PDB file of C-alpha atoms in Angstrom:
ATOM      1  CA  MET A 756       0.161  23.156  -1.153  1.00 93.00           C
ATOM      2  CA  LYS A 757      -1.257  20.784  -4.122  1.00 97.00           C
ATOM      3  CA  ALA A 758       0.504  20.335  -6.778  1.00 98.00           C
ATOM      4  CA  ALA A 759      -0.958  18.478 -10.036  1.00 98.00           C
ATOM      5  CA  ILE A 760       1.869  17.724 -12.596  1.00 98.00           C
ATOM      6  CA  LEU A 761       0.608  16.559 -16.434  1.00 98.00           C
ATOM      7  CA  VAL A 762       2.296  13.734 -18.117  1.00 98.00           C
ATOM      8  CA  PHE A 763       1.762  13.772 -21.800  1.00 97.00           C
ATOM      9  CA  PRO A 764       3.625  11.065 -24.536  1.00 96.00           C
ATOM     10  CA  GLY A 765       7.348  12.470 -24.207  1.00 97.00           C
ATOM     11  CA  SER A 766       7.219  14.388 -21.399  1.00 97.00           C
ATOM     12  CA  ASN A 767      10.482  13.298 -19.006  1.00 97.00           C
ATOM     13  CA  CYS A 768      11.048  16.072 -15.961  1.00 97.00           C
ATOM     14  CA  ASP A 769       7.677  15.071 -14.744  1.00 98.00           C
ATOM     15  CA  ARG A 770       9.487  13.103 -12.264  1.00 97.00           C
ATOM     16  CA  ASP A 771      12.053  15.561 -11.715  1.00 97.00           C
ATOM     17  CA  LEU A 772       9.985  18.046 -11.278  1.00 98.00           C
ATOM     18  CA  GLN A 773       7.522  15.416  -8.470  1.00 98.00           C
ATOM     19  CA  VAL A 774      10.561  15.142  -7.178  1.00 97.00           C
ATOM     20  CA  ALA A 775      11.232  19.114  -6.347  1.00 97.00           C
ATOM     21  CA  PHE A 776       7.421  20.399  -5.241  1.00 97.00           C
ATOM     22  CA  GLU A 777       7.937  17.131  -2.495  1.00 97.00           C
ATOM     23  CA  ARG A 778      11.248  17.912  -1.161  1.00 96.00           C
ATOM     24  CA  ALA A 779       9.860  22.103  -0.799  1.00 96.00           C
ATOM     25  CA  GLY A 780       6.550  19.780   0.977  1.00 96.00           C
ATOM     26  CA  ALA A 781       4.741  20.300  -2.060  1.00 96.00           C
ATOM     27  CA  ASP A 782       1.303  16.981  -1.877  1.00 97.00           C
ATOM     28  CA  VAL A 783       2.296  15.986  -5.659  1.00 98.00           C
ATOM     29  CA  THR A 784      -0.369  13.689  -7.931  1.00 98.00           C
ATOM     30  CA  MET A 785       0.856  13.053 -11.194  1.00 98.00           C
ATOM     31  CA  VAL A 786      -2.066  13.689 -13.919  1.00 98.00           C
ATOM     32  CA  TRP A 787      -2.124  11.715 -17.612  1.00 96.00           C
ATOM     33  CA  HIS A 788      -3.335  14.025 -20.380  1.00 94.00           C
ATOM     34  CA  LYS A 789      -6.370  12.051 -21.309  1.00 93.00           C
ATOM     35  CA  ASP A 790      -7.587  13.382 -18.171  1.00 93.00           C
ATOM     36  CA  ASP A 791     -10.083  15.912 -18.542  1.00 88.00           C
ATOM     37  CA  ALA A 792     -10.070  17.037 -14.936  1.00 96.00           C
ATOM     38  CA  LEU A 793      -7.449  18.303 -12.159  1.00 97.00           C
ATOM     39  CA  PRO A 794      -7.700  16.676  -8.651  1.00 97.00           C
ATOM     40  CA  ALA A 795      -9.902  18.696  -6.701  1.00 96.00           C
ATOM     41  CA  GLY A 796      -7.852  21.828  -4.895  1.00 95.00           C
ATOM     42  CA  THR A 797      -5.222  21.970  -6.677  1.00 97.00           C
ATOM     43  CA  ASP A 798      -3.036  24.973  -6.209  1.00 97.00           C
ATOM     44  CA  ILE A 799      -0.731  24.593  -9.036  1.00 98.00           C
ATOM     45  CA  VAL A 800      -0.599  22.928 -12.375  1.00 98.00           C
ATOM     46  CA  GLY A 801       3.642  21.820 -13.346  1.00 98.00           C
ATOM     47  CA  VAL A 802       3.830  21.979 -17.261  1.00 98.00           C
ATOM     48  CA  PRO A 803       7.096  19.902 -17.845  1.00 98.00           C
ATOM     49  CA  GLY A 804       9.872  19.429 -20.102  1.00 98.00           C
ATOM     50  CA  GLY A 805      10.628  16.559 -22.817  1.00 97.00           C
ATOM     51  CA  PHE A 806       8.927  15.653 -26.123  1.00 97.00           C
ATOM     52  CA  SER A 807       5.327  15.994 -26.004  1.00 96.00           C
ATOM     53  CA  TYR A 808       4.095  14.073 -28.732  1.00 95.00           C
ATOM     54  CA  GLY A 809       7.031  14.091 -30.166  1.00 94.00           C
ATOM     55  CA  ASP A 810       7.171  17.070 -31.113  1.00 94.00           C
ATOM     56  CA  TYR A 811       5.393  16.584 -33.858  1.00 94.00           C
ATOM     57  CA  LEU A 812       4.071  20.040 -36.154  1.00 95.00           C
ATOM     58  CA  ARG A 813       5.822  22.470 -33.408  1.00 96.00           C
ATOM     59  CA  CYS A 814       6.931  21.847 -29.627  1.00 97.00           C
ATOM     60  CA  GLY A 815       4.160  21.677 -28.236  1.00 97.00           C
ATOM     61  CA  ALA A 816       1.305  22.570 -30.635  1.00 96.00           C
ATOM     62  CA  ILE A 817      -0.307  18.898 -29.932  1.00 96.00           C
ATOM     63  CA  ALA A 818      -0.609  18.546 -26.164  1.00 96.00           C
ATOM     64  CA  ALA A 819      -2.012  22.292 -26.181  1.00 96.00           C
ATOM     65  CA  ASN A 820      -4.534  21.118 -27.870  1.00 93.00           C
ATOM     66  CA  SER A 821      -4.736  17.882 -25.253  1.00 92.00           C
ATOM     67  CA  PRO A 822      -7.943  17.179 -22.707  1.00 93.00           C
ATOM     68  CA  ILE A 823      -6.177  18.170 -19.795  1.00 96.00           C
ATOM     69  CA  THR A 824      -4.966  21.449 -20.744  1.00 96.00           C
ATOM     70  CA  ARG A 825      -8.581  22.477 -21.214  1.00 95.00           C
ATOM     71  CA  SER A 826      -8.601  21.634 -17.718  1.00 97.00           C
ATOM     72  CA  LEU A 827      -5.326  23.851 -17.206  1.00 98.00           C
ATOM     73  CA  LYS A 828      -6.543  26.681 -19.322  1.00 97.00           C
ATOM     74  CA  THR A 829      -9.898  26.850 -16.753  1.00 97.00           C
ATOM     75  CA  HIS A 830      -7.831  26.825 -13.915  1.00 98.00           C
ATOM     76  CA  VAL A 831      -5.611  29.339 -14.851  1.00 98.00           C
ATOM     77  CA  GLU A 832      -8.475  31.399 -15.866  1.00 97.00           C
ATOM     78  CA  ARG A 833     -10.031  31.392 -12.075  1.00 97.00           C
ATOM     79  CA  GLY A 834      -6.381  32.285 -10.806  1.00 97.00           C
ATOM     80  CA  GLY A 835      -4.813  29.535 -10.338  1.00 98.00           C
ATOM     81  CA  TYR A 836      -0.878  28.846 -10.228  1.00 98.00           C
ATOM     82  CA  ALA A 837       0.992  27.009 -13.207  1.00 98.00           C
ATOM     83  CA  LEU A 838       4.559  26.802 -13.749  1.00 98.00           C
ATOM     84  CA  GLY A 839       5.661  25.570 -17.542  1.00 98.00           C
ATOM     85  CA  ILE A 840       9.679  24.480 -17.669  1.00 98.00           C
ATOM     86  CA  CYS A 841      11.130  23.528 -21.024  1.00 98.00           C
ATOM     87  CA  ASN A 842       8.426  21.937 -23.144  1.00 98.00           C
ATOM     88  CA  GLY A 843       5.957  23.507 -20.844  1.00 98.00           C
ATOM     89  CA  PHE A 844       6.772  26.686 -21.869  1.00 98.00           C
ATOM     90  CA  GLN A 845       6.105  25.777 -25.398  1.00 98.00           C
ATOM     91  CA  ILE A 846       2.721  24.666 -24.760  1.00 98.00           C
ATOM     92  CA  LEU A 847       1.842  27.614 -22.139  1.00 98.00           C
ATOM     93  CA  THR A 848       2.829  29.737 -25.733  1.00 98.00           C
ATOM     94  CA  GLU A 849       0.765  27.748 -27.921  1.00 97.00           C
ATOM     95  CA  THR A 850      -2.458  27.884 -25.186  1.00 97.00           C
ATOM     96  CA  ARG A 851      -1.811  31.797 -25.350  1.00 96.00           C
ATOM     97  CA  ILE A 852      -2.227  31.215 -21.801  1.00 98.00           C
ATOM     98  CA  LEU A 853       1.172  32.919 -21.950  1.00 98.00           C
ATOM     99  CA  PRO A 854       2.430  35.874 -25.011  1.00 98.00           C
ATOM    100  CA  GLY A 855       5.435  34.803 -27.894  1.00 97.00           C
ATOM    101  CA  ALA A 856       6.166  31.773 -29.395  1.00 97.00           C
ATOM    102  CA  LEU A 857       9.369  29.504 -29.161  1.00 97.00           C
ATOM    103  CA  LEU A 858      11.405  28.917 -32.403  1.00 95.00           C
ATOM    104  CA  ARG A 859      14.381  26.575 -33.129  1.00 94.00           C
ATOM    105  CA  ASN A 860      17.742  27.851 -31.150  1.00 96.00           C
ATOM    106  CA  ALA A 861      18.962  30.328 -33.556  1.00 93.00           C
ATOM    107  CA  GLY A 862      22.425  28.026 -33.948  1.00 92.00           C
ATOM    108  CA  LEU A 863      20.099  25.805 -34.872  1.00 91.00           C
ATOM    109  CA  LYS A 864      21.714  23.433 -32.033  1.00 94.00           C
ATOM    110  CA  TYR A 865      20.124  21.327 -29.331  1.00 96.00           C
ATOM    111  CA  ILE A 866      22.136  23.716 -26.635  1.00 97.00           C
ATOM    112  CA  CYS A 867      22.083  21.420 -23.321  1.00 97.00           C
ATOM    113  CA  ARG A 868      24.571  22.831 -20.454  1.00 97.00           C
ATOM    114  CA  THR A 869      24.542  25.184 -17.183  1.00 97.00           C
ATOM    115  CA  VAL A 870      24.037  29.334 -18.175  1.00 98.00           C
ATOM    116  CA  PRO A 871      23.923  32.213 -15.948  1.00 98.00           C
ATOM    117  CA  LEU A 872      20.348  33.218 -15.350  1.00 98.00           C
ATOM    118  CA  ASN A 873      19.671  36.546 -13.849  1.00 98.00           C
ATOM    119  CA  VAL A 874      16.844  37.203 -11.602  1.00 98.00           C
ATOM    120  CA  ARG A 875      14.925  40.172 -13.151  1.00 98.00           C
ATOM    121  CA  THR A 876      12.079  40.342 -10.950  1.00 98.00           C
ATOM    122  CA  SER A 877      11.248  39.075  -7.146  1.00 97.00           C
ATOM    123  CA  ASP A 878       7.568  40.453  -7.526  1.00 98.00           C
ATOM    124  CA  SER A 879       6.132  36.587  -7.824  1.00 98.00           C
ATOM    125  CA  ASP A 880       5.103  33.932  -5.591  1.00 98.00           C
ATOM    126  CA  PHE A 881       7.962  32.067  -7.717  1.00 98.00           C
ATOM    127  CA  THR A 882      10.743  34.180  -7.837  1.00 98.00           C
ATOM    128  CA  ARG A 883      10.281  36.311  -4.446  1.00 97.00           C
ATOM    129  CA  GLY A 884      13.246  33.750  -2.596  1.00 96.00           C
ATOM    130  CA  TRP A 885      15.979  35.732  -4.429  1.00 98.00           C
ATOM    131  CA  ALA A 886      16.385  39.431  -4.991  1.00 97.00           C
ATOM    132  CA  ALA A 887      16.517  40.797  -8.246  1.00 97.00           C
ATOM    133  CA  GLY A 888      19.833  40.547  -9.608  1.00 97.00           C
ATOM    134  CA  THR A 889      20.736  37.345  -8.365  1.00 98.00           C
ATOM    135  CA  GLU A 890      22.823  35.417 -10.678  1.00 98.00           C
ATOM    136  CA  LEU A 891      21.915  31.255 -10.787  1.00 98.00           C
ATOM    137  CA  GLN A 892      23.011  28.649 -12.354  1.00 97.00           C
ATOM    138  CA  ILE A 893      20.375  27.380 -13.739  1.00 98.00           C
ATOM    139  CA  PRO A 894      20.798  24.310 -16.787  1.00 97.00           C
ATOM    140  CA  ILE A 895      19.266  24.697 -20.377  1.00 98.00           C
ATOM    141  CA  ALA A 896      18.749  21.731 -22.964  1.00 97.00           C
ATOM    142  CA  HIS A 897      16.733  22.094 -25.603  1.00 97.00           C
ATOM    143  CA  HIS A 898      16.402  21.991 -29.302  1.00 96.00           C
ATOM    144  CA  ASP A 899      13.225  25.193 -29.876  1.00 97.00           C
ATOM    145  CA  GLY A 900      14.143  28.006 -26.744  1.00 98.00           C
ATOM    146  CA  ASN A 901      14.453  30.696 -29.153  1.00 97.00           C
ATOM    147  CA  TYR A 902      11.887  33.660 -27.672  1.00 98.00           C
ATOM    148  CA  GLN A 903      10.262  35.109 -30.274  1.00 96.00           C
ATOM    149  CA  ALA A 904       8.333  38.764 -28.898  1.00 96.00           C
ATOM    150  CA  ASP A 905       8.315  41.471 -30.838  1.00 93.00           C
ATOM    151  CA  ALA A 906       9.107  44.712 -29.776  1.00 95.00           C
ATOM    152  CA  GLU A 907       5.812  45.717 -28.326  1.00 96.00           C
ATOM    153  CA  LEU A 908       5.513  42.971 -26.413  1.00 97.00           C
ATOM    154  CA  LEU A 909       9.097  43.330 -25.072  1.00 98.00           C
ATOM    155  CA  ARG A 910       8.062  46.582 -23.881  1.00 98.00           C
ATOM    156  CA  GLU A 911       4.945  45.645 -21.984  1.00 98.00           C
ATOM    157  CA  LEU A 912       6.688  43.144 -19.951  1.00 98.00           C
ATOM    158  CA  GLU A 913       8.932  45.424 -18.969  1.00 98.00           C
ATOM    159  CA  GLY A 914       6.721  47.562 -17.790  1.00 98.00           C
ATOM    160  CA  GLU A 915       5.132  45.560 -16.518  1.00 98.00           C
ATOM    161  CA  ASP A 916       7.922  43.852 -14.621  1.00 98.00           C
ATOM    162  CA  ARG A 917       5.926  40.335 -16.511  1.00 98.00           C
ATOM    163  CA  ILE A 918      10.393  39.397 -17.322  1.00 98.00           C
ATOM    164  CA  ALA A 919      11.193  36.704 -15.072  1.00 98.00           C
ATOM    165  CA  PHE A 920      14.475  35.803 -16.107  1.00 98.00           C
ATOM    166  CA  THR A 921      16.728  36.696 -18.500  1.00 98.00           C
ATOM    167  CA  TYR A 922      20.233  35.151 -20.117  1.00 98.00           C
ATOM    168  CA  ASN A 923      23.234  36.788 -19.011  1.00 97.00           C
ATOM    169  CA  ASP A 924      25.023  35.210 -22.015  1.00 96.00           C
ATOM    170  CA  ASN A 925      22.029  34.654 -24.472  1.00 98.00           C
ATOM    171  CA  PRO A 926      22.663  31.602 -26.007  1.00 98.00           C
ATOM    172  CA  ASN A 927      19.523  30.746 -28.259  1.00 97.00           C
ATOM    173  CA  GLY A 928      18.410  34.280 -29.513  1.00 96.00           C
ATOM    174  CA  SER A 929      15.415  34.827 -27.558  1.00 97.00           C
ATOM    175  CA  SER A 930      14.204  38.356 -27.862  1.00 97.00           C
ATOM    176  CA  GLY A 931      15.170  40.839 -25.445  1.00 97.00           C
ATOM    177  CA  ASP A 932      17.929  37.660 -23.426  1.00 98.00           C
ATOM    178  CA  VAL A 933      14.175  36.234 -22.356  1.00 98.00           C
ATOM    179  CA  ALA A 934      14.516  33.087 -20.467  1.00 98.00           C
ATOM    180  CA  GLY A 935      11.298  33.191 -18.539  1.00 98.00           C
ATOM    181  CA  VAL A 936       8.190  35.227 -18.427  1.00 98.00           C
ATOM    182  CA  LEU A 937       5.267  35.748 -16.022  1.00 98.00           C
ATOM    183  CA  SER A 938       1.613  36.327 -16.466  1.00 98.00           C
ATOM    184  CA  ALA A 939       0.194  39.675 -16.416  1.00 98.00           C
ATOM    185  CA  ASN A 940      -1.807  38.166 -12.431  1.00 98.00           C
ATOM    186  CA  ARG A 941       2.168  36.785 -11.775  1.00 98.00           C
ATOM    187  CA  ARG A 942       0.384  33.378 -10.839  1.00 98.00           C
ATOM    188  CA  VAL A 943       1.963  32.033 -14.323  1.00 98.00           C
ATOM    189  CA  LEU A 944       5.148  31.256 -15.221  1.00 98.00           C
ATOM    190  CA  GLY A 945       6.824  29.813 -18.199  1.00 98.00           C
ATOM    191  CA  MET A 946      10.947  29.091 -18.332  1.00 98.00           C
ATOM    192  CA  MET A 947      13.419  27.120 -20.657  1.00 98.00           C
ATOM    193  CA  PRO A 948      15.791  26.922 -17.637  1.00 98.00           C
ATOM    194  CA  HIS A 949      15.045  24.510 -15.475  1.00 98.00           C
ATOM    195  CA  PRO A 950      15.135  24.942 -12.207  1.00 98.00           C
ATOM    196  CA  GLU A 951      13.812  21.519 -11.100  1.00 97.00           C
ATOM    197  CA  ARG A 952      17.281  19.877 -12.033  1.00 96.00           C
ATOM    198  CA  ALA A 953      18.804  22.405 -10.177  1.00 96.00           C
ATOM    199  CA  ALA A 954      17.742  21.672  -6.793  1.00 95.00           C
ATOM    200  CA  ASP A 955      19.609  19.174  -5.216  1.00 92.00           C
ATOM    201  CA  GLU A 956      23.053  19.954  -4.506  1.00 91.00           C
ATOM    202  CA  ALA A 957      24.504  15.745  -5.187  1.00 90.00           C
ATOM    203  CA  LEU A 958      23.194  16.505  -8.378  1.00 86.00           C
ATOM    204  CA  GLY A 959      24.699  18.993  -9.419  1.00 80.00           C
ATOM    205  CA  GLY A 960      23.470  22.139  -7.881  1.00 93.00           C
ATOM    206  CA  SER A 961      20.586  23.808  -5.790  1.00 96.00           C
ATOM    207  CA  ASP A 962      20.665  26.947  -7.579  1.00 97.00           C
ATOM    208  CA  GLY A 963      16.712  26.238  -8.603  1.00 97.00           C
ATOM    209  CA  ARG A 964      15.661  25.092  -5.112  1.00 97.00           C
ATOM    210  CA  ALA A 965      14.382  28.618  -3.810  1.00 97.00           C
ATOM    211  CA  MET A 966      11.489  28.130  -6.640  1.00 98.00           C
ATOM    212  CA  PHE A 967      10.201  25.780  -4.787  1.00 98.00           C
ATOM    213  CA  THR A 968       9.999  26.919  -1.369  1.00 97.00           C
ATOM    214  CA  SER A 969       8.899  29.856  -1.874  1.00 97.00           C
ATOM    215  CA  LEU A 970       5.759  28.512  -4.152  1.00 97.00           C
ATOM    216  CA  MET A 971       5.284  26.538  -1.138  1.00 96.00           C
ATOM    217  CA  THR A 972       5.899  29.851   1.625  1.00 94.00           C
ATOM    218  CA  ALA A 973       2.742  31.405  -0.615  1.00 95.00           C
ATOM    219  CA  LEU A 974       0.606  28.130  -1.363  1.00 93.00           C
ATOM    220  CA  VAL A 975       0.616  26.476   1.854  1.00 86.00           C
ATOM    221  CA  SER A 976      -2.306  28.506   3.545  1.00 62.00           C
ATOM    222  CA  ALA A 977      -4.339  28.787  -0.052  1.00 53.00           C
TER     223      ALA A 977
ATOM    224  CA  MET B 797     -11.693  16.598 -51.456  1.00 95.00           C
ATOM    225  CA  LYS B 798      -8.574  17.792 -51.095  1.00 97.00           C
ATOM    226  CA  ALA B 799      -6.944  21.089 -49.221  1.00 97.00           C
ATOM    227  CA  ARG B 800      -3.202  22.056 -49.185  1.00 98.00           C
ATOM    228  CA  VAL B 801      -2.603  24.403 -46.589  1.00 98.00           C
ATOM    229  CA  HIS B 802       0.857  26.421 -46.879  1.00 98.00           C
ATOM    230  CA  VAL B 803       2.358  27.262 -43.648  1.00 98.00           C
ATOM    231  CA  MET B 804       5.471  30.161 -43.357  1.00 97.00           C
ATOM    232  CA  LEU B 805       7.043  32.054 -41.078  1.00 95.00           C
ATOM    233  CA  LYS B 806       5.790  35.923 -40.754  1.00 94.00           C
ATOM    234  CA  ASN B 807       8.029  38.382 -42.841  1.00 90.00           C
ATOM    235  CA  GLY B 808      10.137  39.518 -40.497  1.00 85.00           C
ATOM    236  CA  VAL B 809      10.509  36.586 -37.926  1.00 89.00           C
ATOM    237  CA  LEU B 810      13.631  35.599 -38.287  1.00 86.00           C
ATOM    238  CA  ASP B 811      14.092  31.548 -39.917  1.00 90.00           C
ATOM    239  CA  PRO B 812      16.949  30.585 -38.736  1.00 87.00           C
ATOM    240  CA  GLN B 813      16.807  26.655 -40.975  1.00 89.00           C
ATOM    241  CA  GLY B 814      16.351  28.555 -43.841  1.00 93.00           C
ATOM    242  CA  GLU B 815      19.390  30.978 -43.306  1.00 91.00           C
ATOM    243  CA  ALA B 816      21.037  27.851 -42.741  1.00 91.00           C
ATOM    244  CA  VAL B 817      19.902  26.402 -45.955  1.00 94.00           C
ATOM    245  CA  ARG B 818      20.979  29.805 -48.163  1.00 95.00           C
ATOM    246  CA  HIS B 819      24.574  29.151 -46.671  1.00 93.00           C
ATOM    247  CA  ALA B 820      25.128  25.200 -47.301  1.00 95.00           C
ATOM    248  CA  LEU B 821      23.818  26.897 -51.273  1.00 97.00           C
ATOM    249  CA  GLY B 822      25.875  28.863 -51.592  1.00 95.00           C
ATOM    250  CA  SER B 823      28.944  26.009 -50.561  1.00 95.00           C
ATOM    251  CA  LEU B 824      27.484  24.515 -53.115  1.00 97.00           C
ATOM    252  CA  GLY B 825      28.348  26.928 -55.611  1.00 96.00           C
ATOM    253  CA  PHE B 826      24.778  27.848 -56.341  1.00 96.00           C
ATOM    254  CA  GLU B 827      25.637  32.307 -55.842  1.00 93.00           C
ATOM    255  CA  GLY B 828      23.092  34.399 -55.804  1.00 94.00           C
ATOM    256  CA  VAL B 829      20.158  32.801 -53.594  1.00 96.00           C
ATOM    257  CA  SER B 830      19.919  35.928 -50.941  1.00 95.00           C
ATOM    258  CA  GLY B 831      17.226  34.381 -48.906  1.00 94.00           C
ATOM    259  CA  VAL B 832      15.939  31.341 -48.314  1.00 95.00           C
ATOM    260  CA  ARG B 833      12.534  30.510 -45.849  1.00 95.00           C
ATOM    261  CA  GLN B 834      10.861  27.080 -45.186  1.00 93.00           C
ATOM    262  CA  GLY B 835       8.092  26.165 -44.599  1.00 95.00           C
ATOM    263  CA  LYS B 836       5.513  23.656 -44.275  1.00 96.00           C
ATOM    264  CA  VAL B 837       2.592  21.917 -47.035  1.00 98.00           C
ATOM    265  CA  ILE B 838      -0.106  19.799 -45.530  1.00 98.00           C
ATOM    266  CA  ASP B 839      -2.646  18.172 -46.659  1.00 98.00           C
ATOM    267  CA  LEU B 840      -6.350  17.103 -46.324  1.00 98.00           C
ATOM    268  CA  ASP B 841      -8.396  14.977 -47.418  1.00 98.00           C
ATOM    269  CA  LEU B 842     -11.552  16.460 -46.434  1.00 97.00           C
ATOM    270  CA  ALA B 843     -15.561  15.044 -46.477  1.00 97.00           C
ATOM    271  CA  GLU B 844     -17.202  16.476 -49.875  1.00 96.00           C
ATOM    272  CA  GLY B 845     -18.128  19.794 -48.958  1.00 94.00           C
ATOM    273  CA  THR B 846     -16.239  20.637 -46.449  1.00 96.00           C
ATOM    274  CA  SER B 847     -16.048  24.730 -47.157  1.00 96.00           C
ATOM    275  CA  GLU B 848     -12.706  26.518 -47.246  1.00 96.00           C
ATOM    276  CA  GLU B 849     -13.679  28.968 -43.944  1.00 97.00           C
ATOM    277  CA  THR B 850     -13.733  25.225 -41.802  1.00 97.00           C
ATOM    278  CA  VAL B 851     -10.076  24.469 -42.762  1.00 98.00           C
ATOM    279  CA  ARG B 852      -9.042  28.274 -41.913  1.00 98.00           C
ATOM    280  CA  GLU B 853     -10.579  27.470 -38.559  1.00 97.00           C
ATOM    281  CA  MET B 854      -8.516  23.776 -38.549  1.00 97.00           C
ATOM    282  CA  CYS B 855      -5.128  26.420 -39.533  1.00 98.00           C
ATOM    283  CA  GLU B 856      -6.018  29.019 -36.791  1.00 97.00           C
ATOM    284  CA  LYS B 857      -6.480  26.703 -34.223  1.00 95.00           C
ATOM    285  CA  LEU B 858      -3.706  24.548 -34.919  1.00 96.00           C
ATOM    286  CA  LEU B 859      -1.994  23.355 -37.953  1.00 97.00           C
ATOM    287  CA  ALA B 860      -0.312  26.941 -37.678  1.00 97.00           C
ATOM    288  CA  ASN B 861       0.993  29.248 -35.390  1.00 96.00           C
ATOM    289  CA  THR B 862      -0.337  32.788 -36.185  1.00 95.00           C
ATOM    290  CA  VAL B 863       1.829  34.394 -33.862  1.00 94.00           C
ATOM    291  CA  ILE B 864       4.910  33.681 -35.835  1.00 95.00           C
ATOM    292  CA  GLU B 865       2.876  31.998 -38.772  1.00 96.00           C
ATOM    293  CA  SER B 866       1.116  32.833 -42.035  1.00 97.00           C
ATOM    294  CA  TYR B 867      -0.745  30.252 -43.733  1.00 98.00           C
ATOM    295  CA  SER B 868      -3.020  30.141 -47.243  1.00 98.00           C
ATOM    296  CA  VAL B 869      -5.718  26.967 -48.077  1.00 98.00           C
ATOM    297  CA  GLU B 870      -5.755  26.237 -51.488  1.00 96.00           C
ATOM    298  CA  LEU B 871      -8.624  23.601 -52.446  1.00 94.00           C
ATOM    299  CA  ILE B 872      -7.722  20.970 -54.282  1.00 89.00           C
TER     300      ILE B 872
END
């Protein structure tokens, strides 16, 4: 599996994501935002957390218009995989690769703690390592993680089984307790919680590791 | 020439920052403030002859996220 991780000015979870992919056996290349092409043969693009461009204008808005993001869009349109975590999720909604938007947390505070998540579907290469209904302990660290979806969009996401994760105890006001959503072809996942920060027992937990091993299984022959 | 763009959260999208401002006004003793919505004003210095349509395109592509925000353009 070849993974490319995008690095924007202000990204700060890029190295964590790199380690999580490498531990699962992936061949990882870091790609600077000013590059305009992804490495040949990229199977999956990781869009990491952080504060790209200082969250200016809106979280993810400037990164969504970076040169490398155009290549990301082409990659996704061709059926390529992408995983956006935290600021990465915000970037994926700003590019309209994923539906909805992320607003300031309902309680207005930055929240940094480990929260219980529910796996809502195992029908994706990101979540196949868990049974639906599994509870995971995964850290969140965000100020703008309040997922906004109107009733119609929520119905559509539920009807198509595209809600990957929900919060057990909604920390940020997200519509429908949504913590992560899949694209229609189930090959793009955006989520606010950080599975890459829960991929090593020595660093506080490994509940997120199955995401990377399950991607590896799916993409190793791709 | 200049243009001024107003960006606001759409009606129906809860504005937690506006709500916090409303509470703060109440605690300062200003009564009767039943709602506060917070938005952005963006001033653009533009080449002469730039059309309103071009500014609207800027709004659609970058200045506003039309999933949650509405915008208006004023040429000044």
